[in-house]
Amino acid sequence: MNYPYRLLAPGPVQIPEYARQILAAPMIHHRAPQFIAELEQVFINLKKVFFTDEPVYILSSTGSGAMEAAIANTLSPGDRVITVDAGKFGERWAKMASLYQLKVETIHVTWGESVTKEQIEHALAQFPDTKAVLMQATETSTGALQPVKEIAAAVKKYPDCLFIVDAITSVLSTDLRMDDWSIDVVVAGSQKAFMLPTGLSFISLSKKAQAVMSKTKCANFYFDLKAEQKAYALKQTKFSSSVAEIRALHAILTKILENGISSLTSEIQKRARITRIGIEALGLTTYPTTPSPSLTVVNVPDTLDGKKLRRHIEETYNITFMGGQDQLEGKIIRIGHLGDISQEDVVASIEFLGKALNDFGYKTDWQSAVAKVLREYEA
Ligand SMILES: Cc1ncc(COP(=O)(O)O)c(C=O)c1O
Protein backbone atom coordinates (compact mmCIF):
# COMPACT_ATOMS: atom_id res chain seq x y z
CA MET A 1 0.00 0.00 0.00
CA ASN A 2 1.59 3.28 -1.10
CA TYR A 3 -0.68 5.80 0.50
CA PRO A 4 0.35 7.43 3.80
CA TYR A 5 -1.87 6.47 6.73
CA ARG A 6 -4.55 9.04 7.55
CA LEU A 7 -6.59 8.95 10.74
CA LEU A 8 -9.72 10.93 9.96
CA ALA A 9 -12.07 9.51 12.58
CA PRO A 10 -13.99 11.76 14.98
CA GLY A 11 -11.50 10.72 17.67
CA PRO A 12 -8.86 9.54 18.20
CA VAL A 13 -7.18 11.96 15.85
CA GLN A 14 -3.84 12.79 14.22
CA ILE A 15 -1.33 14.22 16.70
CA PRO A 16 0.96 17.11 15.73
CA GLU A 17 4.64 16.25 15.38
CA TYR A 18 5.75 18.58 18.21
CA ALA A 19 3.36 16.83 20.62
CA ARG A 20 4.50 13.38 19.47
CA GLN A 21 8.07 14.33 20.31
CA ILE A 22 7.05 15.29 23.84
CA LEU A 23 5.13 12.03 24.21
CA ALA A 24 8.34 10.17 23.35
CA ALA A 25 10.56 12.19 25.75
CA PRO A 26 12.29 10.55 28.75
CA MET A 27 9.99 10.17 31.76
CA ILE A 28 10.10 12.59 34.68
CA HIS A 29 8.37 12.06 38.03
CA HIS A 30 4.92 13.51 38.56
CA ARG A 31 6.00 15.21 41.79
CA ALA A 32 9.21 16.66 40.27
CA PRO A 33 9.25 20.49 40.36
CA GLN A 34 9.63 20.67 36.58
CA PHE A 35 6.41 18.72 36.11
CA ILE A 36 4.48 20.55 38.84
CA ALA A 37 5.31 23.85 37.11
CA GLU A 38 3.98 22.51 33.81
CA LEU A 39 0.87 21.09 35.46
CA GLU A 40 0.14 24.42 37.12
CA GLN A 41 0.25 26.14 33.75
CA VAL A 42 -1.95 23.44 32.23
CA PHE A 43 -4.54 24.01 34.98
CA ILE A 44 -4.53 27.75 34.18
CA ASN A 45 -4.85 27.14 30.45
CA LEU A 46 -7.62 24.57 30.78
CA LYS A 47 -9.79 27.20 32.47
CA LYS A 48 -9.38 29.40 29.39
CA VAL A 49 -10.35 26.57 27.09
CA PHE A 50 -13.44 25.77 29.19
CA PHE A 51 -14.29 29.48 29.50
CA THR A 52 -14.54 29.13 33.27
CA ASP A 53 -13.03 30.55 36.44
CA GLU A 54 -13.58 27.21 38.20
CA PRO A 55 -10.94 24.46 38.44
CA VAL A 56 -10.75 21.95 35.60
CA TYR A 57 -9.66 18.57 36.95
CA ILE A 58 -7.55 16.19 34.89
CA LEU A 59 -8.38 12.50 35.20
CA SER A 60 -6.34 9.60 33.83
CA SER A 61 -9.27 7.97 32.08
CA THR A 62 -11.09 8.09 28.81
CA GLY A 63 -13.95 10.57 28.46
CA SER A 64 -16.46 8.11 29.87
CA GLY A 65 -14.57 8.26 33.18
CA ALA A 66 -15.25 11.98 33.46
CA MET A 67 -18.90 11.33 32.54
CA GLU A 68 -19.08 8.84 35.38
CA ALA A 69 -17.31 11.29 37.73
CA ALA A 70 -19.96 13.89 36.86
CA ILE A 71 -22.75 11.59 37.99
CA ALA A 72 -20.99 10.07 40.99
CA ASN A 73 -20.01 13.42 42.46
CA THR A 74 -23.16 15.46 42.02
CA LEU A 75 -26.08 13.03 42.35
CA SER A 76 -27.43 10.48 44.82
CA PRO A 77 -29.42 7.25 44.43
CA GLY A 78 -33.08 8.03 43.91
CA ASP A 79 -32.45 11.47 42.37
CA ARG A 80 -34.46 12.14 39.25
CA VAL A 81 -32.51 13.08 36.11
CA ILE A 82 -33.47 13.86 32.53
CA THR A 83 -31.22 12.42 29.83
CA VAL A 84 -31.33 13.24 26.16
CA ASP A 85 -31.05 10.19 23.93
CA ALA A 86 -30.16 11.56 20.52
CA GLY A 87 -27.64 8.80 19.78
CA LYS A 88 -25.18 6.33 21.31
CA PHE A 89 -23.60 8.75 23.76
CA GLY A 90 -26.92 10.01 25.05
CA GLU A 91 -27.79 6.37 25.65
CA ARG A 92 -24.60 6.11 27.70
CA TRP A 93 -25.75 8.87 30.09
CA ALA A 94 -28.97 6.95 30.72
CA LYS A 95 -27.12 3.64 31.27
CA MET A 96 -24.69 5.19 33.72
CA ALA A 97 -27.44 7.03 35.57
CA SER A 98 -29.47 3.80 35.94
CA LEU A 99 -26.41 2.00 37.27
CA TYR A 100 -26.08 4.69 39.95
CA GLN A 101 -29.75 4.04 40.80
CA LEU A 102 -31.01 7.40 39.64
CA LYS A 103 -34.59 7.79 38.40
CA VAL A 104 -34.03 8.31 34.71
CA GLU A 105 -36.47 10.17 32.45
CA THR A 106 -35.27 9.99 28.87
CA ILE A 107 -36.16 12.35 26.05
CA HIS A 108 -35.88 10.29 22.87
CA VAL A 109 -34.81 12.34 19.90
CA THR A 110 -34.91 10.91 16.38
CA TRP A 111 -31.29 10.14 15.54
CA GLY A 112 -29.74 12.83 13.38
CA GLU A 113 -31.92 15.50 14.94
CA SER A 114 -31.18 17.82 17.84
CA VAL A 115 -33.20 18.14 21.02
CA THR A 116 -35.14 21.40 21.34
CA LYS A 117 -35.33 23.80 24.24
CA GLU A 118 -39.09 23.22 24.27
CA GLN A 119 -38.62 19.47 24.79
CA ILE A 120 -36.40 20.16 27.80
CA GLU A 121 -38.81 22.79 29.17
CA HIS A 122 -41.68 20.36 28.80
CA ALA A 123 -39.81 17.58 30.62
CA LEU A 124 -38.75 19.92 33.42
CA ALA A 125 -42.33 21.15 33.85
CA GLN A 126 -43.47 17.51 34.05
CA PHE A 127 -40.71 16.59 36.55
CA PRO A 128 -39.93 19.75 38.51
CA ASP A 129 -37.97 17.75 41.12
CA THR A 130 -35.30 16.89 38.50
CA LYS A 131 -31.80 17.12 39.92
CA ALA A 132 -29.91 17.19 36.62
CA VAL A 133 -30.31 17.37 32.86
CA LEU A 134 -27.61 15.36 31.08
CA MET A 135 -26.85 15.66 27.40
CA GLN A 136 -24.15 15.90 24.72
CA ALA A 137 -22.99 19.11 23.07
CA THR A 138 -22.08 17.17 19.94
CA GLU A 139 -23.65 13.71 19.63
CA THR A 140 -20.71 12.06 17.87
CA SER A 141 -22.67 9.00 16.75
CA THR A 142 -24.95 11.09 14.52
CA GLY A 143 -22.93 14.29 14.06
CA ALA A 144 -25.74 16.45 15.45
CA LEU A 145 -24.93 19.66 17.29
CA GLN A 146 -27.19 20.25 20.30
CA PRO A 147 -28.46 23.71 21.35
CA VAL A 148 -26.55 23.85 24.63
CA LYS A 149 -26.81 27.60 25.18
CA GLU A 150 -30.62 27.71 24.88
CA ILE A 151 -31.04 24.64 27.06
CA ALA A 152 -28.71 26.05 29.71
CA ALA A 153 -31.02 29.06 29.96
CA ALA A 154 -34.05 26.76 30.39
CA VAL A 155 -32.37 24.64 33.09
CA LYS A 156 -31.16 27.73 34.97
CA LYS A 157 -34.78 28.49 35.88
CA TYR A 158 -34.68 25.43 38.18
CA PRO A 159 -32.34 26.34 41.07
CA ASP A 160 -32.00 22.73 42.30
CA CYS A 161 -31.27 21.28 38.87
CA LEU A 162 -27.79 20.92 37.39
CA PHE A 163 -26.98 21.07 33.70
CA ILE A 164 -24.36 18.42 32.92
CA VAL A 165 -22.85 18.47 29.43
CA ASP A 166 -20.69 15.87 27.73
CA ALA A 167 -18.70 18.23 25.53
CA ILE A 168 -16.12 15.61 24.61
CA THR A 169 -16.51 16.34 20.89
CA SER A 170 -17.27 20.04 21.36
CA VAL A 171 -14.68 21.71 23.58
CA LEU A 172 -12.32 23.69 21.31
CA SER A 173 -14.33 22.93 18.17
CA THR A 174 -17.62 24.67 18.93
CA ASP A 175 -18.42 27.80 20.90
CA LEU A 176 -19.08 26.52 24.43
CA ARG A 177 -18.94 28.95 27.35
CA MET A 178 -19.27 27.23 30.67
CA ASP A 179 -19.59 30.27 32.96
CA ASP A 180 -21.37 32.70 30.63
CA TRP A 181 -23.99 30.15 29.67
CA SER A 182 -24.35 28.69 33.21
CA ILE A 183 -23.38 25.11 32.46
CA ASP A 184 -22.83 23.25 35.74
CA VAL A 185 -20.60 20.41 34.60
CA VAL A 186 -18.51 20.22 31.43
CA VAL A 187 -16.71 17.04 30.44
CA ALA A 188 -14.02 16.76 27.73
CA GLY A 189 -11.47 14.22 26.46
CA SER A 190 -7.92 14.35 25.14
CA GLN A 191 -8.42 12.39 21.91
CA LYS A 192 -10.59 15.04 20.24
CA ALA A 193 -9.80 18.72 19.59
CA PHE A 194 -6.97 18.55 22.15
CA MET A 195 -5.10 16.53 19.49
CA LEU A 196 -3.66 13.99 21.95
CA PRO A 197 -3.91 10.23 22.39
CA THR A 198 -6.89 8.83 24.26
CA GLY A 199 -6.35 8.65 28.01
CA LEU A 200 -6.99 11.99 29.67
CA SER A 201 -10.38 13.38 30.54
CA PHE A 202 -11.28 16.78 31.92
CA ILE A 203 -14.11 17.90 34.14
CA SER A 204 -15.12 21.24 35.58
CA LEU A 205 -17.94 22.02 38.00
CA SER A 206 -19.77 25.29 38.60
CA LYS A 207 -20.04 26.66 42.14
CA LYS A 208 -23.57 25.27 42.25
CA ALA A 209 -22.30 21.78 41.33
CA GLN A 210 -19.39 22.05 43.77
CA ALA A 211 -21.86 22.87 46.53
CA VAL A 212 -23.75 19.59 46.05
CA MET A 213 -20.53 17.60 45.80
CA SER A 214 -20.16 17.25 49.57
CA LYS A 215 -23.73 15.93 49.89
CA THR A 216 -23.73 13.21 47.25
CA LYS A 217 -24.24 9.67 48.48
CA CYS A 218 -22.81 7.77 45.53
CA ALA A 219 -19.91 5.52 46.56
CA ASN A 220 -16.86 6.19 44.48
CA PHE A 221 -13.09 5.94 44.97
CA TYR A 222 -11.12 6.59 41.79
CA PHE A 223 -13.34 9.41 40.53
CA ASP A 224 -13.75 11.18 43.88
CA LEU A 225 -13.61 14.83 42.87
CA LYS A 226 -13.43 16.01 46.49
CA ALA A 227 -10.04 14.29 46.67
CA GLU A 228 -9.16 15.82 43.32
CA GLN A 229 -10.15 19.24 44.68
CA LYS A 230 -7.68 18.86 47.57
CA ALA A 231 -4.89 17.76 45.24
CA TYR A 232 -5.69 20.65 42.91
CA ALA A 233 -5.12 23.13 45.74
CA LEU A 234 -1.56 21.73 45.87
CA LYS A 235 -1.29 21.97 42.07
CA GLN A 236 -1.36 18.20 41.76
CA THR A 237 -3.61 15.40 40.61
CA LYS A 238 -4.85 12.97 43.26
CA PHE A 239 -3.27 9.88 41.71
CA SER A 240 -0.08 9.54 39.63
CA SER A 241 -0.36 12.05 36.82
CA SER A 242 -0.22 10.91 33.20
CA VAL A 243 3.03 12.79 32.83
CA ALA A 244 3.72 12.32 29.11
CA GLU A 245 0.21 13.25 28.03
CA ILE A 246 0.02 16.24 30.35
CA ARG A 247 3.37 17.57 29.12
CA ALA A 248 2.16 17.21 25.54
CA LEU A 249 -1.09 18.90 26.57
CA HIS A 250 0.96 21.77 27.96
CA ALA A 251 2.57 22.29 24.55
CA ILE A 252 -0.74 21.95 22.71
CA LEU A 253 -2.60 24.40 24.94
CA THR A 254 0.24 26.92 24.82
CA LYS A 255 0.12 26.88 21.04
CA ILE A 256 -3.67 27.03 20.85
CA LEU A 257 -3.79 30.01 23.21
CA GLU A 258 -0.95 31.79 21.40
CA ASN A 259 -2.92 31.56 18.14
CA GLY A 260 -6.26 32.20 19.83
CA ILE A 261 -8.97 29.62 20.52
CA SER A 262 -11.11 31.14 17.77
CA SER A 263 -8.36 30.44 15.25
CA LEU A 264 -8.62 26.71 16.00
CA THR A 265 -12.42 26.65 16.01
CA SER A 266 -12.49 28.57 12.69
CA GLU A 267 -9.99 26.15 11.18
CA ILE A 268 -12.16 23.18 12.22
CA GLN A 269 -15.27 24.90 10.86
CA LYS A 270 -13.45 25.55 7.58
CA ARG A 271 -12.50 21.86 7.26
CA ALA A 272 -16.11 20.91 7.88
CA ARG A 273 -17.46 23.44 5.38
CA ILE A 274 -15.04 22.44 2.62
CA THR A 275 -15.51 18.71 3.25
CA ARG A 276 -19.27 19.17 2.88
CA ILE A 277 -18.77 21.01 -0.42
CA GLY A 278 -16.74 18.00 -1.59
CA ILE A 279 -19.38 15.55 -0.35
CA GLU A 280 -22.11 17.40 -2.24
CA ALA A 281 -19.93 17.45 -5.36
CA LEU A 282 -19.63 13.66 -5.09
CA GLY A 283 -23.43 13.56 -5.29
CA LEU A 284 -23.81 12.51 -1.64
CA THR A 285 -25.87 13.90 1.22
CA THR A 286 -25.12 14.44 4.90
CA TYR A 287 -27.06 12.93 7.79
CA PRO A 288 -27.74 15.31 10.70
CA THR A 289 -30.20 18.16 10.44
CA THR A 290 -27.93 20.54 12.41
CA PRO A 291 -24.38 19.30 11.88
CA SER A 292 -21.58 19.87 14.35
CA PRO A 293 -18.36 21.22 12.86
CA SER A 294 -16.43 18.43 14.59
CA LEU A 295 -17.38 15.78 12.04
CA THR A 296 -19.21 15.25 8.78
CA VAL A 297 -21.63 12.35 8.69
CA VAL A 298 -22.25 11.15 5.15
CA ASN A 299 -25.21 9.02 4.06
CA VAL A 300 -24.00 5.91 2.25
CA PRO A 301 -26.05 5.36 -0.94
CA ASP A 302 -28.86 2.82 -0.29
CA THR A 303 -27.47 0.38 -2.81
CA LEU A 304 -24.16 0.00 -0.95
CA ASP A 305 -23.03 -1.63 2.28
CA GLY A 306 -21.34 1.13 4.30
CA LYS A 307 -19.38 -1.35 6.41
CA LYS A 308 -17.74 -2.85 3.33
CA LEU A 309 -17.15 0.62 1.88
CA ARG A 310 -15.46 1.88 5.05
CA ARG A 311 -13.26 -1.21 5.28
CA HIS A 312 -12.33 -0.89 1.60
CA ILE A 313 -11.26 2.74 2.12
CA GLU A 314 -9.09 1.67 5.06
CA GLU A 315 -7.54 -1.35 3.33
CA THR A 316 -7.06 0.18 -0.11
CA TYR A 317 -6.52 3.89 0.53
CA ASN A 318 -5.15 3.74 4.07
CA ILE A 319 -7.68 6.18 5.56
CA THR A 320 -9.59 5.42 8.74
CA PHE A 321 -13.06 6.93 8.76
CA MET A 322 -15.70 5.67 11.17
CA GLY A 323 -18.96 3.96 10.34
CA GLY A 324 -22.30 3.97 12.13
CA GLN A 325 -23.56 1.97 15.10
CA ASP A 326 -26.90 0.28 15.82
CA GLN A 327 -29.62 1.66 13.54
CA LEU A 328 -26.92 3.49 11.54
CA GLU A 329 -24.70 0.45 11.01
CA GLY A 330 -23.64 0.27 7.36
CA LYS A 331 -25.58 3.44 6.56
CA ILE A 332 -23.18 6.28 7.30
CA ILE A 333 -19.52 7.22 7.09
CA ARG A 334 -18.21 9.61 9.73
CA ILE A 335 -15.32 11.89 8.75
CA GLY A 336 -13.56 13.67 11.61
CA HIS A 337 -12.37 17.28 11.45
CA LEU A 338 -10.43 17.38 14.72
CA GLY A 339 -6.71 16.91 15.20
CA ASP A 340 -3.70 17.73 13.08
CA ILE A 341 -5.42 17.78 9.69
CA SER A 342 -3.85 19.34 6.60
CA GLN A 343 -5.41 20.54 3.39
CA GLU A 344 -4.02 17.40 1.74
CA ASP A 345 -5.91 15.27 4.25
CA VAL A 346 -9.20 17.00 3.45
CA VAL A 347 -8.59 16.65 -0.29
CA ALA A 348 -7.63 12.98 0.19
CA SER A 349 -10.83 12.29 2.12
CA ILE A 350 -12.93 13.45 -0.84
CA GLU A 351 -10.72 11.85 -3.50
CA PHE A 352 -10.55 8.44 -1.85
CA LEU A 353 -14.17 8.36 -0.79
CA GLY A 354 -15.06 9.13 -4.43
CA LYS A 355 -12.66 6.52 -5.79
CA ALA A 356 -13.90 3.91 -3.33
CA LEU A 357 -17.49 4.54 -4.40
CA ASN A 358 -16.42 4.08 -8.03
CA ASP A 359 -14.68 0.82 -7.03
CA PHE A 360 -18.09 -0.36 -5.79
CA GLY A 361 -19.77 0.63 -9.07
CA TYR A 362 -21.33 3.84 -7.71
CA LYS A 363 -20.14 6.43 -10.20
CA THR A 364 -18.84 9.72 -8.83
CA ASP A 365 -16.96 12.50 -10.56
CA TRP A 366 -14.31 12.66 -7.87
CA GLN A 367 -11.95 14.72 -10.05
CA SER A 368 -14.38 17.62 -10.23
CA ALA A 369 -15.22 17.22 -6.51
CA VAL A 370 -11.51 17.49 -5.69
CA ALA A 371 -11.20 20.52 -8.01
CA LYS A 372 -14.08 22.20 -6.15
CA VAL A 373 -12.44 21.52 -2.80
CA LEU A 374 -9.14 22.96 -4.03
CA ARG A 375 -10.93 26.05 -5.38
CA GLU A 376 -12.49 26.60 -1.95
CA TYR A 377 -9.06 26.41 -0.35
CA GLU A 378 -7.67 28.92 -2.83
CA ALA A 379 -10.60 31.25 -2.16
C1 LIG B 1 -19.75 12.63 22.72
C2 LIG B 1 -18.92 11.55 23.30
N1 LIG B 1 -19.15 11.19 24.56
C3 LIG B 1 -18.45 10.21 25.14
C4 LIG B 1 -17.46 9.56 24.47
C5 LIG B 1 -16.74 8.45 25.16
O1 LIG B 1 -15.44 8.79 25.33
P1 LIG B 1 -14.34 7.68 25.62
O2 LIG B 1 -14.38 6.71 24.51
O3 LIG B 1 -13.10 8.53 25.63
O4 LIG B 1 -14.67 7.10 26.93
C6 LIG B 1 -17.17 9.90 23.15
C7 LIG B 1 -16.11 9.19 22.41
O5 LIG B 1 -15.98 9.24 21.24
C8 LIG B 1 -17.93 10.92 22.56
O6 LIG B 1 -17.70 11.27 21.29
mmCIF file of N, CA and C in Angstrom, residues 23 47 53 56 68 95 161 199 208 274 290 321:
data_model
loop_
_atom_site.group_PDB
_atom_site.id
_atom_site.type_symbol
_atom_site.label_atom_id
_atom_site.label_comp_id
_atom_site.label_asym_id
_atom_site.label_seq_id
_atom_site.Cartn_x
_atom_site.Cartn_y
_atom_site.Cartn_z
ATOM 1 N N LEU A 23 5.639 13.330 23.723
ATOM 2 C CA LEU A 23 5.133 12.031 24.208
ATOM 3 C C LEU A 23 6.251 10.984 24.269
ATOM 4 N N LYS A 47 -8.676 26.299 32.112
ATOM 5 C CA LYS A 47 -9.789 27.198 32.466
ATOM 6 C C LYS A 47 -10.155 28.088 31.272
ATOM 7 N N ASP A 53 -13.949 30.154 35.355
ATOM 8 C CA ASP A 53 -13.027 30.548 36.439
ATOM 9 C C ASP A 53 -12.872 29.416 37.443
ATOM 10 N N VAL A 56 -10.482 23.063 36.535
ATOM 11 C CA VAL A 56 -10.750 21.955 35.601
ATOM 12 C C VAL A 56 -9.846 20.806 36.052
ATOM 13 N N GLU A 68 -18.702 9.561 34.173
ATOM 14 C CA GLU A 68 -19.079 8.839 35.385
ATOM 15 C C GLU A 68 -18.785 9.694 36.626
ATOM 16 N N LYS A 95 -27.614 4.913 30.703
ATOM 17 C CA LYS A 95 -27.119 3.644 31.269
ATOM 18 C C LYS A 95 -26.357 3.893 32.558
ATOM 19 N N CYS A 161 -31.590 22.195 39.979
ATOM 20 C CA CYS A 161 -31.271 21.277 38.868
ATOM 21 C C CYS A 161 -29.934 21.666 38.237
ATOM 22 N N GLY A 199 -6.900 9.002 26.691
ATOM 23 C CA GLY A 199 -6.350 8.651 28.005
ATOM 24 C C GLY A 199 -6.457 9.720 29.076
ATOM 25 N N LYS A 208 -22.338 25.981 41.865
ATOM 26 C CA LYS A 208 -23.568 25.266 42.255
ATOM 27 C C LYS A 208 -23.322 23.745 42.315
ATOM 28 N N ILE A 274 -15.608 22.840 3.912
ATOM 29 C CA ILE A 274 -15.036 22.437 2.622
ATOM 30 C C ILE A 274 -15.295 20.948 2.369
ATOM 31 N N THR A 290 -28.783 19.402 12.002
ATOM 32 C CA THR A 290 -27.934 20.535 12.410
ATOM 33 C C THR A 290 -26.541 19.979 12.699
ATOM 34 N N PHE A 321 -11.843 6.187 8.407
ATOM 35 C CA PHE A 321 -13.057 6.932 8.764
ATOM 36 C C PHE A 321 -13.800 6.040 9.751
#
